[in-house]
mmCIF file of C-alpha atoms in Angstrom:
data_model
loop_
_atom_site.group_PDB
_atom_site.id
_atom_site.type_symbol
_atom_site.label_atom_id
_atom_site.label_comp_id
_atom_site.label_asym_id
_atom_site.label_seq_id
_atom_site.Cartn_x
_atom_site.Cartn_y
_atom_site.Cartn_z
ATOM 1 C CA UNK A 1291 100.834 144.490 80.470
ATOM 2 C CA UNK A 1292 99.013 142.625 77.719
ATOM 3 C CA UNK A 1293 98.916 143.355 74.040
ATOM 4 C CA UNK A 1294 95.323 143.883 73.130
ATOM 5 C CA UNK A 1295 95.042 144.511 69.389
ATOM 6 C CA UNK A 1296 97.123 143.073 66.632
ATOM 7 C CA UNK A 1297 97.537 146.265 64.626
ATOM 8 C CA UNK A 1298 100.823 147.773 63.739
ATOM 9 C CA UNK A 1299 100.642 151.507 64.656
ATOM 10 C CA UNK A 1300 102.983 153.740 62.699
ATOM 11 C CA UNK A 1301 104.387 156.924 64.218
ATOM 12 C CA UNK A 1302 104.855 160.282 62.550
ATOM 13 C CA UNK A 1303 108.013 162.322 62.637
ATOM 14 C CA UNK A 1304 106.733 164.655 65.405
ATOM 15 C CA UNK A 1305 105.880 161.684 67.705
ATOM 16 C CA UNK A 1306 109.340 160.137 67.146
ATOM 17 C CA UNK A 1307 110.892 163.580 68.088
ATOM 18 C CA UNK A 1308 108.973 163.462 71.363
ATOM 19 C CA UNK A 1309 110.248 159.914 72.076
ATOM 20 C CA UNK A 1310 113.745 161.105 71.196
ATOM 21 C CA UNK A 1311 113.624 163.883 73.904
ATOM 22 C CA UNK A 1312 112.630 161.321 76.426
ATOM 23 C CA UNK A 1313 115.297 158.920 75.121
ATOM 24 C CA UNK A 1314 118.059 161.470 75.634
ATOM 25 C CA UNK A 1315 117.330 161.764 79.266
ATOM 26 C CA UNK A 1316 117.427 157.955 79.626
ATOM 27 C CA UNK A 1317 120.726 157.669 77.834
ATOM 28 C CA UNK A 1318 122.294 160.454 79.913
ATOM 29 C CA UNK A 1319 121.215 158.585 83.082
ATOM 30 C CA UNK A 1320 122.512 155.125 81.950
ATOM 31 C CA UNK A 1321 125.617 156.130 80.130
ATOM 32 C CA UNK A 1322 126.860 159.266 82.087
ATOM 33 C CA UNK A 1323 125.575 159.418 85.591
ATOM 34 C CA UNK A 1324 125.131 155.837 86.725
ATOM 35 C CA UNK A 1325 128.761 154.868 85.545
ATOM 36 C CA UNK A 1326 130.168 156.843 88.359
ATOM 37 C CA UNK A 1327 127.307 156.021 90.846
ATOM 38 C CA UNK A 1328 127.530 152.236 90.829
ATOM 39 C CA UNK A 1329 130.175 151.000 93.262
ATOM 40 C CA UNK A 1330 130.461 148.185 95.724
ATOM 41 C CA UNK A 1331 128.786 148.977 98.971
ATOM 42 C CA UNK A 1332 125.677 150.832 97.791
ATOM 43 C CA UNK A 1333 122.054 149.383 98.083
ATOM 44 C CA UNK A 1334 119.898 148.995 95.083
ATOM 45 C CA UNK A 1335 117.337 151.429 96.686
ATOM 46 C CA UNK A 1336 119.908 154.256 96.387
ATOM 47 C CA UNK A 1337 120.123 153.630 92.585
ATOM 48 C CA UNK A 1338 116.343 153.898 92.386
ATOM 49 C CA UNK A 1339 116.249 157.173 94.477
ATOM 50 C CA UNK A 1340 118.923 158.712 92.414
ATOM 51 C CA UNK A 1341 117.378 157.867 89.085
ATOM 52 C CA UNK A 1342 114.019 159.049 90.043
ATOM 53 C CA UNK A 1343 115.326 162.437 91.147
ATOM 54 C CA UNK A 1344 117.148 162.795 87.827
ATOM 55 C CA UNK A 1345 113.997 161.958 85.770
ATOM 56 C CA UNK A 1346 111.704 164.296 87.741
ATOM 57 C CA UNK A 1347 114.242 167.157 87.490
ATOM 58 C CA UNK A 1348 113.365 167.293 83.695
ATOM 59 C CA UNK A 1349 109.650 167.270 84.410
ATOM 60 C CA UNK A 1350 109.257 163.752 83.144
ATOM 61 C CA UNK A 1351 107.442 160.801 84.754
ATOM 62 C CA UNK A 1352 109.024 157.369 85.461
ATOM 63 C CA UNK A 1353 107.058 154.746 83.506
ATOM 64 C CA UNK A 1354 107.270 151.681 85.738
ATOM 65 C CA UNK A 1355 105.835 153.167 88.954
ATOM 66 C CA UNK A 1356 102.447 151.810 89.600
ATOM 67 C CA UNK A 1357 102.230 149.327 86.686
ATOM 68 C CA UNK A 1358 100.111 146.292 87.419
ATOM 69 C CA UNK A 1359 101.101 142.630 86.993
ATOM 70 C CA UNK A 1360 99.634 140.296 84.479
ATOM 71 C CA UNK A 1361 97.310 138.919 87.174
ATOM 72 C CA UNK A 1362 96.404 142.424 88.249
ATOM 73 C CA UNK A 1363 97.343 141.723 91.783
ATOM 74 C CA UNK A 1364 100.665 143.619 92.455
ATOM 75 C CA UNK A 1365 101.898 146.983 91.382
ATOM 76 C CA UNK A 1366 105.487 147.727 90.749
ATOM 77 C CA UNK A 1367 106.759 149.878 93.726
ATOM 78 C CA UNK A 1368 109.785 151.608 92.147
ATOM 79 C CA UNK A 1369 110.703 153.686 89.087
ATOM 80 C CA UNK A 1370 113.605 151.557 87.862
ATOM 81 C CA UNK A 1371 114.182 147.797 87.645
ATOM 82 C CA UNK A 1372 117.494 146.671 89.245
ATOM 83 C CA UNK A 1373 118.491 143.023 88.837
ATOM 84 C CA UNK A 1374 121.631 141.445 90.249
ATOM 85 C CA UNK A 1375 123.442 138.411 88.924
ATOM 86 C CA UNK A 1376 120.807 135.677 88.894
ATOM 87 C CA UNK A 1377 117.878 137.878 88.132
ATOM 88 C CA UNK A 1378 117.102 138.618 84.550
ATOM 89 C CA UNK A 1379 114.540 141.355 84.573
ATOM 90 C CA UNK A 1380 112.064 143.235 86.872
ATOM 91 C CA UNK A 1381 114.114 143.147 90.075
ATOM 92 C CA UNK A 1382 112.603 145.285 92.815
ATOM 93 C CA UNK A 1383 115.126 147.585 94.576
ATOM 94 C CA UNK A 1384 115.660 147.032 98.251
ATOM 95 C CA UNK A 1385 117.438 148.587 101.172
ATOM 96 C CA UNK A 1386 119.003 145.356 102.264
ATOM 97 C CA UNK A 1387 120.338 144.222 98.965
ATOM 98 C CA UNK A 1388 123.994 145.621 98.802
ATOM 99 C CA UNK A 1389 126.298 145.315 95.873
ATOM 100 C CA UNK A 1390 129.740 143.816 96.163
ATOM 101 C CA UNK A 1391 132.819 143.147 94.019
ATOM 102 C CA UNK A 1392 132.189 140.800 91.144
ATOM 103 C CA UNK A 1393 128.478 141.489 90.730
ATOM 104 C CA UNK A 1394 126.522 142.240 87.502
ATOM 105 C CA UNK A 1395 123.749 144.725 87.747
ATOM 106 C CA UNK A 1396 121.268 145.543 85.041
ATOM 107 C CA UNK A 1397 119.207 148.692 85.259
ATOM 108 C CA UNK A 1398 116.083 149.103 83.268
ATOM 109 C CA UNK A 1399 114.615 152.644 82.801
ATOM 110 C CA UNK A 1400 111.250 153.732 81.445
ATOM 111 C CA UNK A 1401 110.232 157.387 80.823
ATOM 112 C CA UNK A 1402 106.988 159.170 79.895
ATOM 113 C CA UNK A 1403 107.018 162.553 78.162
ATOM 114 C CA UNK A 1404 103.768 164.123 76.845
ATOM 115 C CA UNK A 1405 102.069 160.740 76.680
ATOM 116 C CA UNK A 1406 104.854 158.869 74.853
ATOM 117 C CA UNK A 1407 106.977 156.068 76.356
ATOM 118 C CA UNK A 1408 110.566 155.193 76.047
ATOM 119 C CA UNK A 1409 112.525 152.153 77.352
ATOM 120 C CA UNK A 1410 116.298 151.540 77.766
ATOM 121 C CA UNK A 1411 118.514 149.176 79.797
ATOM 122 C CA UNK A 1412 122.160 148.352 80.449
ATOM 123 C CA UNK A 1413 124.216 145.921 82.578
ATOM 124 C CA UNK A 1414 127.030 147.190 84.680
ATOM 125 C CA UNK A 1415 130.002 145.305 86.274
ATOM 126 C CA UNK A 1416 130.693 146.278 89.957
ATOM 127 C CA UNK A 1417 134.388 146.457 90.552
ATOM 128 C CA UNK A 1418 136.445 143.605 89.110
ATOM 129 C CA UNK A 1419 134.553 140.795 87.447
ATOM 130 C CA UNK A 1420 135.356 137.344 86.070
ATOM 131 C CA UNK A 1421 136.397 136.944 82.523
ATOM 132 C CA UNK A 1422 133.155 134.980 81.728
ATOM 133 C CA UNK A 1423 131.019 137.839 83.063
ATOM 134 C CA UNK A 1424 132.915 140.582 81.089
ATOM 135 C CA UNK A 1425 132.476 138.416 77.908
ATOM 136 C CA UNK A 1426 128.729 138.002 78.632
ATOM 137 C CA UNK A 1427 128.246 141.735 78.877
ATOM 138 C CA UNK A 1428 130.200 142.440 75.630
ATOM 139 C CA UNK A 1429 128.328 139.807 73.675
ATOM 140 C CA UNK A 1430 124.962 141.062 74.620
ATOM 141 C CA UNK A 1431 125.830 144.535 73.553
ATOM 142 C CA UNK A 1432 127.256 143.225 70.348
ATOM 143 C CA UNK A 1433 124.096 141.125 69.612
ATOM 144 C CA UNK A 1434 121.909 144.098 70.327
ATOM 145 C CA UNK A 1435 123.689 146.271 67.675
ATOM 146 C CA UNK A 1436 123.778 143.319 65.218
ATOM 147 C CA UNK A 1437 119.935 143.080 65.568
ATOM 148 C CA UNK A 1438 119.541 146.892 65.135
ATOM 149 C CA UNK A 1439 121.466 146.751 61.950
ATOM 150 C CA UNK A 1440 118.809 144.753 60.273
ATOM 151 C CA UNK A 1441 116.123 147.316 60.934
ATOM 152 C CA UNK A 1442 115.309 148.455 57.440
ATOM 153 C CA UNK A 1443 111.945 149.030 55.837
ATOM 154 C CA UNK A 1444 111.212 145.923 53.898
ATOM 155 C CA UNK A 1445 112.848 143.438 56.222
ATOM 156 C CA UNK A 1446 110.896 141.164 58.591
ATOM 157 C CA UNK A 1447 111.092 140.720 62.331
ATOM 158 C CA UNK A 1448 112.717 137.231 61.885
ATOM 159 C CA UNK A 1449 115.814 138.869 60.472
ATOM 160 C CA UNK A 1450 116.375 140.744 63.791
ATOM 161 C CA UNK A 1451 115.790 137.749 65.997
ATOM 162 C CA UNK A 1452 118.061 135.542 63.734
ATOM 163 C CA UNK A 1453 120.871 138.112 63.925
ATOM 164 C CA UNK A 1454 120.745 138.172 67.741
ATOM 165 C CA UNK A 1455 120.663 134.429 68.026
ATOM 166 C CA UNK A 1456 123.621 133.950 65.709
ATOM 167 C CA UNK A 1457 125.967 136.292 67.463
ATOM 168 C CA UNK A 1458 125.138 134.851 70.860
ATOM 169 C CA UNK A 1459 125.510 131.188 69.943
ATOM 170 C CA UNK A 1460 128.707 131.912 68.008
ATOM 171 C CA UNK A 1461 130.397 132.971 71.319
ATOM 172 C CA UNK A 1462 129.022 129.964 73.160
ATOM 173 C CA UNK A 1463 126.259 131.565 75.258
ATOM 174 C CA UNK A 1464 122.533 130.880 75.231
ATOM 175 C CA UNK A 1465 119.414 133.065 74.418
ATOM 176 C CA UNK A 1466 116.506 133.192 76.995
ATOM 177 C CA UNK A 1467 113.524 132.040 74.960
ATOM 178 C CA UNK A 1468 110.631 132.968 77.205
ATOM 179 C CA UNK A 1469 111.206 136.816 77.187
ATOM 180 C CA UNK A 1470 110.697 138.999 74.236
ATOM 181 C CA UNK A 1471 111.049 142.623 73.078
ATOM 182 C CA UNK A 1472 108.052 144.718 72.167
ATOM 183 C CA UNK A 1473 106.700 147.625 70.294
ATOM 184 C CA UNK A 1474 106.488 150.952 72.062
ATOM 185 C CA UNK A 1475 104.706 154.311 71.598
ATOM 186 C CA UNK A 1476 101.622 155.544 73.411
ATOM 187 C CA UNK A 1477 101.740 152.603 75.841
ATOM 188 C CA UNK A 1478 104.609 150.610 77.244
ATOM 189 C CA UNK A 1479 103.912 147.272 75.631
ATOM 190 C CA UNK A 1480 102.480 147.145 72.118
ATOM 191 C CA UNK A 1481 102.166 144.841 69.132
ATOM 192 C CA UNK A 1482 104.462 143.161 67.847
ATOM 193 C CA UNK A 1483 106.532 141.003 70.044
ATOM 194 C CA UNK A 1484 110.149 140.590 69.091
ATOM 195 C CA UNK A 1485 111.664 137.291 70.032
ATOM 196 C CA UNK A 1486 115.356 136.957 70.464
ATOM 197 C CA UNK A 1487 115.575 133.665 68.439
ATOM 198 C CA UNK A 1488 114.008 132.485 65.319
ATOM 199 C CA UNK A 1489 114.255 132.053 61.458
ATOM 200 C CA UNK A 1490 115.050 134.985 59.113
ATOM 201 C CA UNK A 1491 112.498 136.051 56.549
ATOM 202 C CA UNK A 1492 109.694 135.146 58.826
ATOM 203 C CA UNK A 1493 107.189 137.446 60.500
ATOM 204 C CA UNK A 1494 105.733 140.814 60.122
ATOM 205 C CA UNK A 1495 107.176 143.317 57.695
ATOM 206 C CA UNK A 1496 108.841 146.491 59.109
ATOM 207 C CA UNK A 1497 107.643 149.792 57.744
ATOM 208 C CA UNK A 1498 108.917 153.354 58.157
ATOM 209 C CA UNK A 1499 107.286 154.620 61.353
ATOM 210 C CA UNK A 1500 107.679 151.372 63.522
ATOM 211 C CA UNK A 1501 109.190 151.927 66.876
ATOM 212 C CA UNK A 1502 110.568 148.780 68.690
ATOM 213 C CA UNK A 1503 112.185 148.184 72.023
ATOM 214 C CA UNK A 1504 114.751 145.353 71.309
ATOM 215 C CA UNK A 1505 116.012 143.606 74.413
ATOM 216 C CA UNK A 1506 118.301 140.639 74.114
ATOM 217 C CA UNK A 1507 118.637 138.596 77.290
ATOM 218 C CA UNK A 1508 121.467 136.086 77.441
ATOM 219 C CA UNK A 1509 122.733 133.575 79.959
ATOM 220 C CA UNK A 1510 125.636 131.193 80.339
ATOM 221 C CA UNK A 1511 123.627 127.986 80.458
ATOM 222 C CA UNK A 1512 120.610 126.634 78.511
ATOM 223 C CA UNK A 1513 118.105 127.180 81.351
ATOM 224 C CA UNK A 1514 114.536 128.260 81.816
ATOM 225 C CA UNK A 1515 113.071 131.038 83.884
ATOM 226 C CA UNK A 1516 111.364 130.987 87.289
ATOM 227 C CA UNK A 1517 109.236 133.648 88.922
ATOM 228 C CA UNK A 1518 109.803 134.496 92.683
ATOM 229 C CA UNK A 1519 107.228 134.868 95.305
ATOM 230 C CA UNK A 1520 106.840 138.647 94.994
ATOM 231 C CA UNK A 1521 105.313 137.933 91.520
ATOM 232 C CA UNK A 1522 107.708 140.292 89.818
ATOM 233 C CA UNK A 1523 111.398 139.206 89.681
ATOM 234 C CA UNK A 1524 112.293 136.626 87.070
ATOM 235 C CA UNK A 1525 115.350 134.394 87.791
ATOM 236 C CA UNK A 1526 117.224 131.712 85.869
ATOM 237 C CA UNK A 1527 116.259 128.249 87.077
ATOM 238 C CA UNK A 1528 120.092 127.289 87.305
ATOM 239 C CA UNK A 1529 121.322 130.207 89.193
ATOM 240 C CA UNK A 1530 123.547 131.180 86.272
ATOM 241 C CA UNK A 1531 124.419 134.792 85.364
ATOM 242 C CA UNK A 1532 122.388 136.786 82.741
ATOM 243 C CA UNK A 1533 122.870 140.128 81.059
ATOM 244 C CA UNK A 1534 120.291 142.459 79.628
ATOM 245 C CA UNK A 1535 120.483 145.416 77.180
ATOM 246 C CA UNK A 1536 117.795 147.460 75.647
ATOM 247 C CA UNK A 1537 117.359 150.293 73.128
ATOM 248 C CA UNK A 1538 114.277 151.904 71.566
ATOM 249 C CA UNK A 1539 114.756 152.167 67.829
ATOM 250 C CA UNK A 1540 112.741 153.821 65.139
ATOM 251 C CA UNK A 1541 112.629 153.286 61.411
ATOM 252 C CA UNK A 1542 112.569 156.534 59.244
ATOM 253 C CA UNK A 1543 112.924 157.170 55.596
ATOM 254 C CA UNK A 1544 116.597 157.351 55.870
ATOM 255 C CA UNK A 1545 117.061 154.068 57.810
ATOM 256 C CA UNK A 1546 117.110 153.218 61.566
ATOM 257 C CA UNK A 1547 117.607 155.738 64.392
ATOM 258 C CA UNK A 1548 118.433 154.705 67.904
ATOM 259 C CA UNK A 1549 116.483 156.978 70.060
ATOM 260 C CA UNK A 1550 118.008 156.202 73.451
ATOM 261 C CA UNK A 1551 121.585 156.978 72.572
ATOM 262 C CA UNK A 1552 123.418 160.311 72.641
ATOM 263 C CA UNK B 1100 108.385 141.165 78.623
ATOM 264 C CA UNK B 1101 106.996 137.615 78.981
ATOM 265 C CA UNK B 1102 106.148 135.901 75.788
ATOM 266 C CA UNK B 1103 102.437 135.343 74.909
ATOM 267 C CA UNK B 1104 102.018 131.695 74.281
ATOM 268 C CA UNK B 1105 104.650 130.071 76.494
ATOM 269 C CA UNK B 1106 102.449 127.588 78.070
ATOM 270 C CA UNK B 1107 100.312 126.579 75.192
ATOM 271 C CA UNK B 1108 99.729 122.995 74.627
ATOM 272 C CA UNK B 1109 101.002 123.000 70.949
ATOM 273 C CA UNK B 1110 104.312 124.414 71.872
ATOM 274 C CA UNK B 1111 104.781 121.646 74.552
ATOM 275 C CA UNK B 1112 103.670 118.902 72.168
ATOM 276 C CA UNK B 1113 106.093 120.244 69.471
ATOM 277 C CA UNK B 1114 109.027 120.116 71.869
ATOM 278 C CA UNK B 1115 108.219 116.559 72.956
ATOM 279 C CA UNK B 1116 107.992 115.340 69.289
ATOM 280 C CA UNK B 1117 111.353 116.895 68.463
ATOM 281 C CA UNK B 1118 112.859 115.263 71.434
ATOM 282 C CA UNK B 1119 111.496 111.775 70.725
ATOM 283 C CA UNK B 1120 112.570 111.900 67.030
ATOM 284 C CA UNK B 1121 116.176 112.904 68.113
ATOM 285 C CA UNK B 1122 116.331 110.105 70.615
ATOM 286 C CA UNK B 1123 115.310 107.644 67.960
ATOM 287 C CA UNK B 1124 117.857 108.845 65.500
ATOM 288 C CA UNK B 1125 120.606 108.436 68.126
ATOM 289 C CA UNK B 1126 119.643 104.877 68.942
ATOM 290 C CA UNK B 1127 119.657 103.867 65.167
ATOM 291 C CA UNK B 1128 123.143 105.531 64.735
ATOM 292 C CA UNK B 1129 124.516 103.632 67.736
ATOM 293 C CA UNK B 1130 123.208 100.371 66.429
ATOM 294 C CA UNK B 1131 124.858 100.908 63.053
ATOM 295 C CA UNK B 1132 128.094 101.810 64.603
ATOM 296 C CA UNK B 1133 127.966 98.671 66.753
ATOM 297 C CA UNK B 1134 127.358 96.482 63.781
ATOM 298 C CA UNK B 1135 130.232 97.931 61.865
ATOM 299 C CA UNK B 1136 132.610 97.282 64.755
ATOM 300 C CA UNK B 1137 131.384 93.781 65.092
ATOM 301 C CA UNK B 1138 131.925 93.034 61.400
ATOM 302 C CA UNK B 1139 135.469 94.225 61.321
ATOM 303 C CA UNK B 1140 136.414 92.338 64.521
ATOM 304 C CA UNK B 1141 134.937 89.129 63.107
ATOM 305 C CA UNK B 1142 136.652 89.430 59.868
ATOM 306 C CA UNK B 1143 139.982 89.835 61.544
ATOM 307 C CA UNK B 1144 139.649 86.965 63.890
ATOM 308 C CA UNK B 1145 138.235 84.135 61.887
ATOM 309 C CA UNK B 1146 139.331 84.792 58.254
ATOM 310 C CA UNK B 1147 142.446 85.439 56.337
ATOM 311 C CA UNK B 1148 142.477 86.853 52.872
ATOM 312 C CA UNK B 1149 145.041 85.344 50.532
ATOM 313 C CA UNK B 1150 146.070 85.735 46.873
ATOM 314 C CA UNK B 1151 145.665 82.793 44.490
ATOM 315 C CA UNK B 1152 145.507 81.574 40.890
ATOM 316 C CA UNK B 1153 142.520 79.656 39.427
ATOM 317 C CA UNK B 1154 143.505 76.172 38.141
ATOM 318 C CA UNK B 1155 140.224 74.734 36.901
ATOM 319 C CA UNK B 1156 136.467 75.434 36.893
ATOM 320 C CA UNK B 1157 133.899 72.949 38.252
ATOM 321 C CA UNK B 1158 130.161 72.903 37.931
ATOM 322 C CA UNK B 1159 127.862 75.131 40.214
ATOM 323 C CA UNK B 1160 130.320 78.009 40.344
ATOM 324 C CA UNK B 1161 133.214 76.124 42.190
ATOM 325 C CA UNK B 1162 136.778 76.522 41.354
ATOM 326 C CA UNK B 1163 140.089 74.899 42.424
ATOM 327 C CA UNK B 1164 142.468 77.703 43.430
ATOM 328 C CA UNK B 1165 146.220 77.460 44.132
ATOM 329 C CA UNK B 1166 147.408 79.759 46.870
ATOM 330 C CA UNK B 1167 150.552 81.546 45.989
ATOM 331 C CA UNK B 1168 152.250 81.535 49.516
ATOM 332 C CA UNK B 1169 151.706 78.038 50.553
ATOM 333 C CA UNK B 1170 151.218 76.272 47.293
ATOM 334 C CA UNK B 1171 148.107 74.680 48.757
ATOM 335 C CA UNK B 1172 145.086 73.835 46.684
ATOM 336 C CA UNK B 1173 141.784 74.975 47.928
ATOM 337 C CA UNK B 1174 138.036 74.326 46.817
ATOM 338 C CA UNK B 1175 136.648 77.852 46.495
ATOM 339 C CA UNK B 1176 133.116 79.173 45.635
ATOM 340 C CA UNK B 1177 132.208 82.510 44.187
ATOM 341 C CA UNK B 1178 130.549 85.001 46.501
ATOM 342 C CA UNK B 1179 126.998 86.223 45.869
ATOM 343 C CA UNK B 1180 127.851 89.791 44.980
ATOM 344 C CA UNK B 1181 130.050 88.738 42.103
ATOM 345 C CA UNK B 1182 127.209 86.679 40.782
ATOM 346 C CA UNK B 1183 124.860 89.666 40.976
ATOM 347 C CA UNK B 1184 127.428 91.920 39.435
ATOM 348 C CA UNK B 1185 127.926 89.359 36.539
ATOM 349 C CA UNK B 1186 131.600 89.032 37.001
ATOM 350 C CA UNK B 1187 133.052 85.909 35.416
ATOM 351 C CA UNK B 1188 136.082 83.905 36.613
ATOM 352 C CA UNK B 1189 138.110 81.815 34.131
ATOM 353 C CA UNK B 1190 141.135 79.450 34.890
ATOM 354 C CA UNK B 1191 144.236 81.561 34.872
ATOM 355 C CA UNK B 1192 142.847 84.541 36.711
ATOM 356 C CA UNK B 1193 144.487 86.139 39.661
ATOM 357 C CA UNK B 1194 142.071 86.202 42.470
ATOM 358 C CA UNK B 1195 141.570 86.973 46.210
ATOM 359 C CA UNK B 1196 140.305 84.192 48.493
ATOM 360 C CA UNK B 1197 138.935 84.132 51.968
ATOM 361 C CA UNK B 1198 139.994 81.126 53.972
ATOM 362 C CA UNK B 1199 138.700 80.490 57.374
ATOM 363 C CA UNK B 1200 140.817 78.985 60.176
ATOM 364 C CA UNK B 1201 138.279 76.213 60.918
ATOM 365 C CA UNK B 1202 138.693 74.556 57.513
ATOM 366 C CA UNK B 1203 141.848 75.161 55.406
ATOM 367 C CA UNK B 1204 140.618 73.278 52.358
ATOM 368 C CA UNK B 1205 137.676 75.507 51.551
ATOM 369 C CA UNK B 1206 137.549 79.169 50.537
ATOM 370 C CA UNK B 1207 135.427 81.981 49.070
ATOM 371 C CA UNK B 1208 136.476 84.073 46.065
ATOM 372 C CA UNK B 1209 135.998 87.768 46.850
ATOM 373 C CA UNK B 1210 137.867 89.718 44.134
ATOM 374 C CA UNK B 1211 139.117 89.185 40.765
ATOM 375 C CA UNK B 1212 142.027 91.345 39.637
ATOM 376 C CA UNK B 1213 142.043 93.076 36.312
#
């Protein structure tokens, strides 16, 4: 999961079309099918089984299955990351973890189609949730779209990260600083890294043909991260709630294009 | 995705520097606020400010001033800031005087009215 070369690879129109086909499947999964599926009483493993079946029915491959850790020791055992409440990202789905009323679940999906990757995520609320949790989810979604609006050829990466930080801090929440977005294309994690905080007008220039996966991660308190013993799940050090949204976005001659949205 | 250089030494040292400088600024601010409070309280307790009229001028920047309320006469001296600002006081001027409660015959001229 390391970024090896500091070269910005630009994608042609045909390659972006292939990513879009994969992105349509991901958006159907997240925004149509899992809405009805996620209820209190189900286990996180059932979400994983459902989504893997759906992806394979279109002859596509789930991207996260078998990926190695930074150390090279563990490999991710499932096709979808499911993280509940505390957990920020990379939660491993289990049989004994059951959802109940008032939980927040974030599902992260990755798909491979003809050698090209795509990445999307969304947080759901299980049953009736607190006002603060509802507000968290809405604010992260808002910040994602505010960051995507700044993706024009000629702007820099700092503009995106500044926009995300401003909307989040306007509403009284905090950005998680140790986790970043990334480029995407022929491999899952590519150059450049897109942090969720920073100054505007700073960083690499965006050109038509860049494809980025922007993922704002927001929490209620100003806390750090902590990795659990399975060497995958990342948790807030406080125990406070966190939300996570992600889209893959491409820059074309006409402007930005969200590839993982219907 | 995890950020690349989370644990690098430079980032840790930068954060420590920012913290230290902010702590210093806060300490300096608190000291200034305390001094302001002390000055105001001291002025109110020991000193009263009174209006007066200058009767005559004596050598070394001393004046004899008559206080309007009591009709007492006080030996008053000009304060340093008026000397630096080159403000002249002549017999017949209306003036504000600081008188301390420990000695009612001496005072200090603060302000000359136009």
